Coordinates of C-alpha atoms in Angstrom, one line a residue:
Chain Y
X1 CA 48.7 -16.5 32.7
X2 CA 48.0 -15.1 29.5
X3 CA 48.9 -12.1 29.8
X4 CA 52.3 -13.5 31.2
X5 CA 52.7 -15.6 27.9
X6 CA 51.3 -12.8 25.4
X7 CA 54.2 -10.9 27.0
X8 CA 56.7 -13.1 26.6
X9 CA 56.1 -13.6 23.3
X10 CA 56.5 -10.5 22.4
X11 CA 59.7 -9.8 25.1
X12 CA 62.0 -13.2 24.1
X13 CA 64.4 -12.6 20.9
X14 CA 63.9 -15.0 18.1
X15 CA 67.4 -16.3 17.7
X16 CA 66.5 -19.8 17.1
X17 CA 64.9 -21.4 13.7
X18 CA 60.9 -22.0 14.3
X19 CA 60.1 -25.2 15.5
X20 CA 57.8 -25.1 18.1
X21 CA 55.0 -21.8 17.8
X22 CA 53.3 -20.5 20.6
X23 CA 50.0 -18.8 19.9
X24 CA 47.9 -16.4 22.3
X25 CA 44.4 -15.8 20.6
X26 CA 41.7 -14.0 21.7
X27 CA 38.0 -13.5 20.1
X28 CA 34.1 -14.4 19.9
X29 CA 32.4 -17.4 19.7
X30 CA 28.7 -18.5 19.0
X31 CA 27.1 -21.6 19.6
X32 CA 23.8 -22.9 18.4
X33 CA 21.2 -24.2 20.5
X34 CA 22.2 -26.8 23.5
X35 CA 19.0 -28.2 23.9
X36 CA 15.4 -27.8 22.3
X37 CA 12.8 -29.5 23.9
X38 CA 9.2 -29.4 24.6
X39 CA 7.2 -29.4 27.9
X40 CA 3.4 -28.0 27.0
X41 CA 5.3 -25.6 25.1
X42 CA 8.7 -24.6 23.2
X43 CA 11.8 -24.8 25.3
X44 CA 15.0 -24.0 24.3
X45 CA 18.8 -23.6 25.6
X46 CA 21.6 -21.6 24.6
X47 CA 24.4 -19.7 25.3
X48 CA 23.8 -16.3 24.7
X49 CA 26.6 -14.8 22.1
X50 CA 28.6 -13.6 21.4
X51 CA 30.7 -15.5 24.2
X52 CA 34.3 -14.3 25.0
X53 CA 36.7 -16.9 23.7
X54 CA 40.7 -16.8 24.6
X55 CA 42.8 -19.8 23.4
X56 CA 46.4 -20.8 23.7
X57 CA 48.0 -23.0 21.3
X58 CA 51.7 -25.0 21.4
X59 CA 53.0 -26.9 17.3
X60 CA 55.5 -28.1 16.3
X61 CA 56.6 -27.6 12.5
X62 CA 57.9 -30.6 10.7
X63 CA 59.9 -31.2 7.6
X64 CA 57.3 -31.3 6.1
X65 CA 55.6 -28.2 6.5
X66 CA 52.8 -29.0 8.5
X67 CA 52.3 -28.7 12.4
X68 CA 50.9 -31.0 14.8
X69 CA 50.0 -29.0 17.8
X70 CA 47.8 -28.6 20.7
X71 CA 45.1 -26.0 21.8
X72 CA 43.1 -25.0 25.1
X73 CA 40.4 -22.8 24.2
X74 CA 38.0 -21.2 26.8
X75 CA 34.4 -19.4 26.1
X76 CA 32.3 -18.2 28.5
X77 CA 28.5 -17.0 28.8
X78 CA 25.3 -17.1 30.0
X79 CA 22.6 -19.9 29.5
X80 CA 19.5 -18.8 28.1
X81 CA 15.9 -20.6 28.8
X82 CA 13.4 -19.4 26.3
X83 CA 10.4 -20.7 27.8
X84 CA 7.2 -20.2 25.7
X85 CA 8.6 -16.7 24.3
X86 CA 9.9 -15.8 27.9
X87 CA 13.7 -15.9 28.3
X88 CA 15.4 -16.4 31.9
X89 CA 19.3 -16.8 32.5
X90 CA 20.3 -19.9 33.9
X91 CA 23.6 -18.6 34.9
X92 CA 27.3 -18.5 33.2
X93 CA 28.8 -21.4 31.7
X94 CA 32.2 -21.8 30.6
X95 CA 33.4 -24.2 28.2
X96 CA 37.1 -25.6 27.8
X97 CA 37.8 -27.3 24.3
X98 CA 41.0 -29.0 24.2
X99 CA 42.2 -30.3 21.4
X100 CA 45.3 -31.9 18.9
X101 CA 45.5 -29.9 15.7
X102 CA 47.2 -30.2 12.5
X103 CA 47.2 -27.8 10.2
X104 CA 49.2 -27.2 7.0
X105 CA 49.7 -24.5 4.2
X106 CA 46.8 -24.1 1.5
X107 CA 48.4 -20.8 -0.2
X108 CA 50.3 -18.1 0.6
X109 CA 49.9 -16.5 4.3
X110 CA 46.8 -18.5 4.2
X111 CA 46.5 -22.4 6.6
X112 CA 44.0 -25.1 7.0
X113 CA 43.2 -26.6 10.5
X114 CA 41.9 -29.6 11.4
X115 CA 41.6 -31.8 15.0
X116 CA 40.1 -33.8 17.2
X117 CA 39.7 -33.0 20.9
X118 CA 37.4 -32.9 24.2
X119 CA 34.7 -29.8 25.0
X120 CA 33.9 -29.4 29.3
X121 CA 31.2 -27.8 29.9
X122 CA 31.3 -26.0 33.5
X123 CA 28.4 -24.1 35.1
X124 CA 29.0 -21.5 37.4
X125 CA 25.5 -22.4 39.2
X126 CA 24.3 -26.1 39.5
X127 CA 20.4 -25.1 38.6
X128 CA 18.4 -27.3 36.1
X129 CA 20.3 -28.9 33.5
X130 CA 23.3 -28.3 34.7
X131 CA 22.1 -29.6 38.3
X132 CA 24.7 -32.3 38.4
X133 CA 27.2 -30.7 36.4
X134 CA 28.0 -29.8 32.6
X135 CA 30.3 -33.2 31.8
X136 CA 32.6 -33.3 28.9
X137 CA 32.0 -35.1 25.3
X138 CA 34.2 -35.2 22.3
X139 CA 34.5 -32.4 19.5
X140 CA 35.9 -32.1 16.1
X141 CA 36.5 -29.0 14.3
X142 CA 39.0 -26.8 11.3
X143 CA 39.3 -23.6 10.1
X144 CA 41.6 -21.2 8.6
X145 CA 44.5 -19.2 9.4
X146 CA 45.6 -16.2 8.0
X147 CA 48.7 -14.5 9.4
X148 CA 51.2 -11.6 9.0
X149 CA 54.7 -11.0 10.5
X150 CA 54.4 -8.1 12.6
X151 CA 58.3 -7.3 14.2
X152 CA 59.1 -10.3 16.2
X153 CA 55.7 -12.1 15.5
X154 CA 53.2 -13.0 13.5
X155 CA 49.6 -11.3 13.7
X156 CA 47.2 -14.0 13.1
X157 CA 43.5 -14.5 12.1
X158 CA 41.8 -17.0 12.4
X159 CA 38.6 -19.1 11.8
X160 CA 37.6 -21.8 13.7
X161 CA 34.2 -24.1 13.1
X162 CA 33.4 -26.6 15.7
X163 CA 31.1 -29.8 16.3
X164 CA 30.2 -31.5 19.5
X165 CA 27.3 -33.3 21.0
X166 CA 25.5 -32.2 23.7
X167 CA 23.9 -33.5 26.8
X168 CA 24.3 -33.3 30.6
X169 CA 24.5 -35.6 33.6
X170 CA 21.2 -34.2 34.8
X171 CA 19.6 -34.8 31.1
X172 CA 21.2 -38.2 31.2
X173 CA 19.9 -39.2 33.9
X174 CA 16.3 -37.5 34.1
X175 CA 16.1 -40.5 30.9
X176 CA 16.9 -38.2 27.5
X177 CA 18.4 -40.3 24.9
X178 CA 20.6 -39.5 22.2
X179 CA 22.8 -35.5 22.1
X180 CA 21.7 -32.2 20.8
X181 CA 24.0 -31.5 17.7
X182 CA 25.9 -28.4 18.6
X183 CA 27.7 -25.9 16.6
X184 CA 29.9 -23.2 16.9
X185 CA 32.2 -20.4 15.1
X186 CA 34.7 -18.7 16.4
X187 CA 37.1 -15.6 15.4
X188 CA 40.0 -14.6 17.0
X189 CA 42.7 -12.1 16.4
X190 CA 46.3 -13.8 17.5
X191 CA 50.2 -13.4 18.2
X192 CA 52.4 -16.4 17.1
X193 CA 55.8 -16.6 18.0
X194 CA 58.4 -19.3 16.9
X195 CA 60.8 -20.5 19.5
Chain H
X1 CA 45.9 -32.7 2.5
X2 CA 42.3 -33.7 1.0
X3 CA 41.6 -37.0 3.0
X4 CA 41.7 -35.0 6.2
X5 CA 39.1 -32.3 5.6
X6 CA 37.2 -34.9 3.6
X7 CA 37.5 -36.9 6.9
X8 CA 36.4 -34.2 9.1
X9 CA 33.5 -33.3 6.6
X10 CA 32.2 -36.3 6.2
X11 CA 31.8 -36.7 10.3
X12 CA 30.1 -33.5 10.6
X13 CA 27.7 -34.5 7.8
X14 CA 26.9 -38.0 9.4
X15 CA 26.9 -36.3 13.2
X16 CA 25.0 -33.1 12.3
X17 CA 21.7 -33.8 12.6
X18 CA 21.2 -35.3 15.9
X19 CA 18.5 -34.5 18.5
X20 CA 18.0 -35.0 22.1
X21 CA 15.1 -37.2 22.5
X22 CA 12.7 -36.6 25.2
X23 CA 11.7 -39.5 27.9
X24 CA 7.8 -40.0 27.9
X25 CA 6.2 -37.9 30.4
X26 CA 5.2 -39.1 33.8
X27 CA 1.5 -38.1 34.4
X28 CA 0.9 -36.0 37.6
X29 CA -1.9 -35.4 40.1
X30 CA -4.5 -32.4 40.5
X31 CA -2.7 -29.3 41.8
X32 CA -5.8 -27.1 40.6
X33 CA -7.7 -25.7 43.5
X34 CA -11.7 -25.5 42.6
X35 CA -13.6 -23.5 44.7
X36 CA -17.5 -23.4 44.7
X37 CA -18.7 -19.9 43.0
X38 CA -21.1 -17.5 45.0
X39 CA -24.4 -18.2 42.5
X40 CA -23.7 -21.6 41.6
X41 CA -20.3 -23.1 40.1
X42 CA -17.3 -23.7 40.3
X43 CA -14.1 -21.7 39.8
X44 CA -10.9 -23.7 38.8
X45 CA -7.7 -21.8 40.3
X46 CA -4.6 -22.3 39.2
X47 CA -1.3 -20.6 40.1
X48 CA 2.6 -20.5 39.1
X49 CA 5.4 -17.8 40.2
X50 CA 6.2 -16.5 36.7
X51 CA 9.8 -16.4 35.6
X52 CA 10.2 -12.8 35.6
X53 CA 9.4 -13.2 39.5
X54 CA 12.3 -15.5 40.3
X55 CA 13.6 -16.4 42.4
X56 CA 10.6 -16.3 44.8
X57 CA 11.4 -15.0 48.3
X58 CA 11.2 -16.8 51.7
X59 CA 11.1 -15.0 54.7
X60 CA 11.5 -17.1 58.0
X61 CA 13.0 -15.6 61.6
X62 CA 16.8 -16.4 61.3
X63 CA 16.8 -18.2 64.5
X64 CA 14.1 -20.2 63.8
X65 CA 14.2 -24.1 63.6
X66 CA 13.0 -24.3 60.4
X67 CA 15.3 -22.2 58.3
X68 CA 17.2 -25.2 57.8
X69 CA 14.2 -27.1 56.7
X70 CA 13.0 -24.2 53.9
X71 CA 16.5 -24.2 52.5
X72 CA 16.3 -28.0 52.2
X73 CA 12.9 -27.5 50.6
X74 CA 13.5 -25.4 48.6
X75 CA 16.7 -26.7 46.7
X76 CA 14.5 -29.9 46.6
X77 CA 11.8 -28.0 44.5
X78 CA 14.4 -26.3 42.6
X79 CA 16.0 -29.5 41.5
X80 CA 12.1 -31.0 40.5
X81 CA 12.4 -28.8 37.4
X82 CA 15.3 -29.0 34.1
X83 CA 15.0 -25.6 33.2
X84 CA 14.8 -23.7 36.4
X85 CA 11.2 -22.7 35.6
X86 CA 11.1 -22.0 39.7
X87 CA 14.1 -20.9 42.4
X88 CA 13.4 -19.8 45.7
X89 CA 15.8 -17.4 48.0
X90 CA 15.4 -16.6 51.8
X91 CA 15.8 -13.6 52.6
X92 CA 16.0 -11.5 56.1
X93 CA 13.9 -8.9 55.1
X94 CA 9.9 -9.7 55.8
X95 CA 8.8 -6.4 54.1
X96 CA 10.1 -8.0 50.8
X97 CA 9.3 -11.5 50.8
X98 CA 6.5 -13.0 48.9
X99 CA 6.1 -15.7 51.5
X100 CA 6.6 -15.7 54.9
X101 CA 6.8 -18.9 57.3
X102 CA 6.1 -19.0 60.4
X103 CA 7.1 -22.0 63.2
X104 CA 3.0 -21.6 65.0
X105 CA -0.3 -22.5 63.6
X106 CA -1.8 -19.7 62.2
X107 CA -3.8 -17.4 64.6
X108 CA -7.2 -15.5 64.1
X109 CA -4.8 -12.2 62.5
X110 CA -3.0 -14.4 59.7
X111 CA -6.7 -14.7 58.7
X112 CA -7.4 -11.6 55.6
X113 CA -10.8 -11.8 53.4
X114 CA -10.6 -14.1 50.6
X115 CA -8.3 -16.4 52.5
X116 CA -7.9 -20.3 51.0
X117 CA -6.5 -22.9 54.0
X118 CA -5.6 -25.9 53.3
X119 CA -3.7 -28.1 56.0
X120 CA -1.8 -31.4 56.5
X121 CA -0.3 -33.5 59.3
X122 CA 2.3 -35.7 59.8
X123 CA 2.8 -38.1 63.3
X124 CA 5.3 -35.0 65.4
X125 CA 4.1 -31.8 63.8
X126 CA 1.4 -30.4 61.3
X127 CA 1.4 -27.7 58.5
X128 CA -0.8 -25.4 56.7
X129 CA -0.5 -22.6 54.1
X130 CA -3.1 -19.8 53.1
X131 CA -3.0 -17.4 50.5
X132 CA -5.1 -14.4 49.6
X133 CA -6.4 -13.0 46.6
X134 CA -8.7 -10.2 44.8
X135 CA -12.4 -10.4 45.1
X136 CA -12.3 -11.8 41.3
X137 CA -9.9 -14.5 42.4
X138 CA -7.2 -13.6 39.8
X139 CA -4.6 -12.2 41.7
X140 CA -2.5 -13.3 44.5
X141 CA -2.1 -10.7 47.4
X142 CA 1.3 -11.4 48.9
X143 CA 2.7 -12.4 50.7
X144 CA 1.7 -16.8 51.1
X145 CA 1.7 -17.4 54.3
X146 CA 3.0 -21.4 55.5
X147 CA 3.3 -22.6 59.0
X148 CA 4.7 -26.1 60.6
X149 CA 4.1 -26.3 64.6
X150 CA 4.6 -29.1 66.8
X151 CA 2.0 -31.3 67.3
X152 CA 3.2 -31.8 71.0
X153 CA 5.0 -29.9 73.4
X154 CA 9.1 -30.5 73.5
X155 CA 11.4 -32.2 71.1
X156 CA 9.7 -35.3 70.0
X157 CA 12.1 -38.0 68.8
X158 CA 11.2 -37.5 65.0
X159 CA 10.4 -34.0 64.8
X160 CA 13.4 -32.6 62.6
X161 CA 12.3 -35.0 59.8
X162 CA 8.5 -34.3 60.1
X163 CA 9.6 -30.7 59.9
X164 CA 11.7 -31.6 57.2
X165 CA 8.3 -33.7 55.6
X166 CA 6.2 -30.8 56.2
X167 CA 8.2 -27.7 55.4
X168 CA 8.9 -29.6 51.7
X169 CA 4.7 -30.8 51.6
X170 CA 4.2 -26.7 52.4
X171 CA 6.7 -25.7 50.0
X172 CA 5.0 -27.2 47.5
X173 CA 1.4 -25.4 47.8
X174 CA 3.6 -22.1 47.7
X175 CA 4.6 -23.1 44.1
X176 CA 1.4 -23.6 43.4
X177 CA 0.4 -27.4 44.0
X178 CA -2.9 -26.3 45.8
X179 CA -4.3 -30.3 46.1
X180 CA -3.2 -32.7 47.7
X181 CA -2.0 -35.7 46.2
X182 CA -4.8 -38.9 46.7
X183 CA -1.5 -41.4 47.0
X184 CA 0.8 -41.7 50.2
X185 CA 3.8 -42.3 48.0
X186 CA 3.8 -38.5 47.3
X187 CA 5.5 -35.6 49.5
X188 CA 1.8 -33.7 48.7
X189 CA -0.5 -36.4 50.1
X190 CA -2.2 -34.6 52.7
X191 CA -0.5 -36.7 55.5
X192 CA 2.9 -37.4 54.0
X193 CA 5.4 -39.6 55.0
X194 CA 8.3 -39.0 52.1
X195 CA 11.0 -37.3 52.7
X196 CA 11.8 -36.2 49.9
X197 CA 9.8 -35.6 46.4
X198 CA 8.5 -38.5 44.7
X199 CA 8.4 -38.9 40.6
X200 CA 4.9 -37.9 40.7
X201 CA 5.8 -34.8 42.9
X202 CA 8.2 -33.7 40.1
X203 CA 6.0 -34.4 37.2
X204 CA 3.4 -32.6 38.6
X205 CA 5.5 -29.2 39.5
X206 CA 7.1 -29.3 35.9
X207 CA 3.1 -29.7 34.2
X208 CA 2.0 -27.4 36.3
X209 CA 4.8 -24.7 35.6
X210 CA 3.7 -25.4 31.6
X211 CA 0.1 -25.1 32.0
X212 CA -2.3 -22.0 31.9
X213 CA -3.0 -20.4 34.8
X214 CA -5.7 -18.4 36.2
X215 CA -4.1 -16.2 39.3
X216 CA -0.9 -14.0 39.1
X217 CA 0.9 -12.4 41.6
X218 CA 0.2 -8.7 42.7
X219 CA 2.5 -6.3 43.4
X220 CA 4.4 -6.3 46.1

């Protein structure tokens, strides 16, 4: 499905004014820790990184000059137990972040981002935490954009910072109380295409 | 443009430093084994599959009526502990499982020197495991060795859950819970009626699987 819409991007003339943009973005994305926690020892969760991100992204310019747009965004990678200094894999998780964006010009070829959105986390394997599943929670992030016509489209760059707060069914109901803080940074290297 | 960064800043400030907070710990039963010492003594033993062993294998004939019964168990024991500090497999292969289970009581040649029994019973059928280890008692010789037999001939009306009770009870010294557990609400009570694990079952395999240990596994 991506590949279909990179292609298209790049196949369909531009002989219409940009309204709506259509972005294909691929890049890396790290995360801090999911869950530290400690049982006779130091325990902690993560996804190991750098994790493989691809995102899609439909706005809509207005008169104004800024967009109002939405994203999908999908990571994937293992879960890493560190376990008193021992690490074990706990199996590939993929997270899908979907979100509303706006974003608007700062200066020159150079954009500010902002939105509001949803993160899924889904475990290939139901093992430990993600026993009875990875749930979904809320997420906020912004970042930077930085792009360059190239022919028919415009190469963009971009920088993406990301908050969410963790926990799982299985944490929830094994009694933890409040969410690990989790953050992540992304880069991605895009195509943008006005239609 | 300002109020919305400021907006998003301000949430990630006030959001940021959250942790998850851990539920207080439920206290669990002996699962140390201590064994009288030739010369006076006594020798605490204590045992865990380490990670870098996981998952642990299970050998059991594929025909057998128990196969159904280890898988049970084991994704039962699997789902006792949050970060999958033990996972068991069956595999087809005897020659490279670490334990092998067997639907007989154990016979006069399951018996090698430095051999530990310990058995239980429920109403329809009864279990035992043994294991083996080094004259110094610090290293397991694999493979564990569990059996659940009938306790009378035929299908008695109850015995696919006392198989069930049993295979889970001798699942559990294979991780290492080498006592039994002094109350009746537990699936390790030496003549247990849960189907199932109990808190105390759970607490008990996640302390043990963070404590010190004193016996490792050999090689295979």
């Amino acid at each position: 499905m991506m590949r279909f819409t990179f292609v298209l991007l790049l196949v369909l003339p531009a002989t219409v004014p940009a309204q709506t943009l259509v972005r294909v973005s691929a890049g890396v994305t790290a995360s801090s820790r999911l869950v530290e926690d400690f049982v006779g020892g130091p325990i902690t969760v993560e996804q190991a990184v750098p994790m493989p991100t691809f995102a899609l992204q439909l706005s809509h310019t207005l008169a104004s000059g800024y967009r109002l747009g939405v994203e999908g965004r999908l990571t994937s990678g293992a879960t890493e137990v560190t376990d008193n200094g021992i690490s074990d894999d706990l199996g590939t998780v993929r997270t899908i972040a979907l979100m509303a964006l706006a974003d608007g010009p700062i200066r020159g070829a150079l954009r500010w981002q902002a939105g509001i959105g949803t993160i899924l986390y889904r475990p290939a394997e139901e093992l430990g935490i993600w026993s009875r599943g990875g749930g979904s929670r809320w997420l906020v992030g912004g970042g930077l954009l930085w792009s360059r016509p190239v022919g028919s489209v415009d190469l963009v760059v971009g920088g993406r910072y990301d908050f969410h707060p963790f926990t799982t069914p299985r944490l929830d109901a094994e009694g933890y109380g409040g969410y690990q803080a989790v953050h992540r940074v992304g880069l991605t290297l895009g195509v943008e295409r006005g239609f | 443009m300002r109020t919305p960064l400021l907006l998003l800043a301000g949430t990630l400030v006030l959001s940021g430093c959250n942790d998850l907070i851990s539920p207080p710990r439920v206290a669990g039963y002996e699962y140390r084994l201590f064994e009288a010492r030739d010369g006076g003594g006594v020798d605490t033993l204590a045992f865990r599959w380490p990670r870098q062993e996981l998952p642990v294998r299970f050998w059991v004939a594929p025909d057998n009526d128990l196969r159904v019964h280890l898988a049970t168990a084991i994704t039962r024991w699997e789902d006792a502990f949050l970060y999958g500090e033990w996972r068991g497999t069956i595999v087809d292969d005897s020659s490279a499982a670490d334990i092998h289970v067997f639907n007989r009581p154990p016979s006069a040649g399951d018996a090698p020197s430095n051999l530990r029994r310990l058995e239980s019973m429920a109403p329809e059928c009864r279990g035992a495991y043994d294991f083996s280890t080094n004259a110094a008692s610090t290293v397991l010789i694999r493979p564990m060795r569990l059996y659940v037999w009938p306790r009378v001939l035929g299908d008695a009306p109850n015995l696919d859950r006392c198989y069930s009770i049993t295979t889970t009870h001798e699942v559990g010294h294979a991780l290492g819970i080498f006592e039994h557990s002094p109350s009746n609400a537990d699936v390790m009570f030496s003549d247990p009626t849960l189907d199932g694990l109990s808190v105390q079952d759970r607490a008990t395999a996640e302390l043990l699987y963070h404590q010190r240990i004193t016996i490792t596994p050999g090689p295979r």
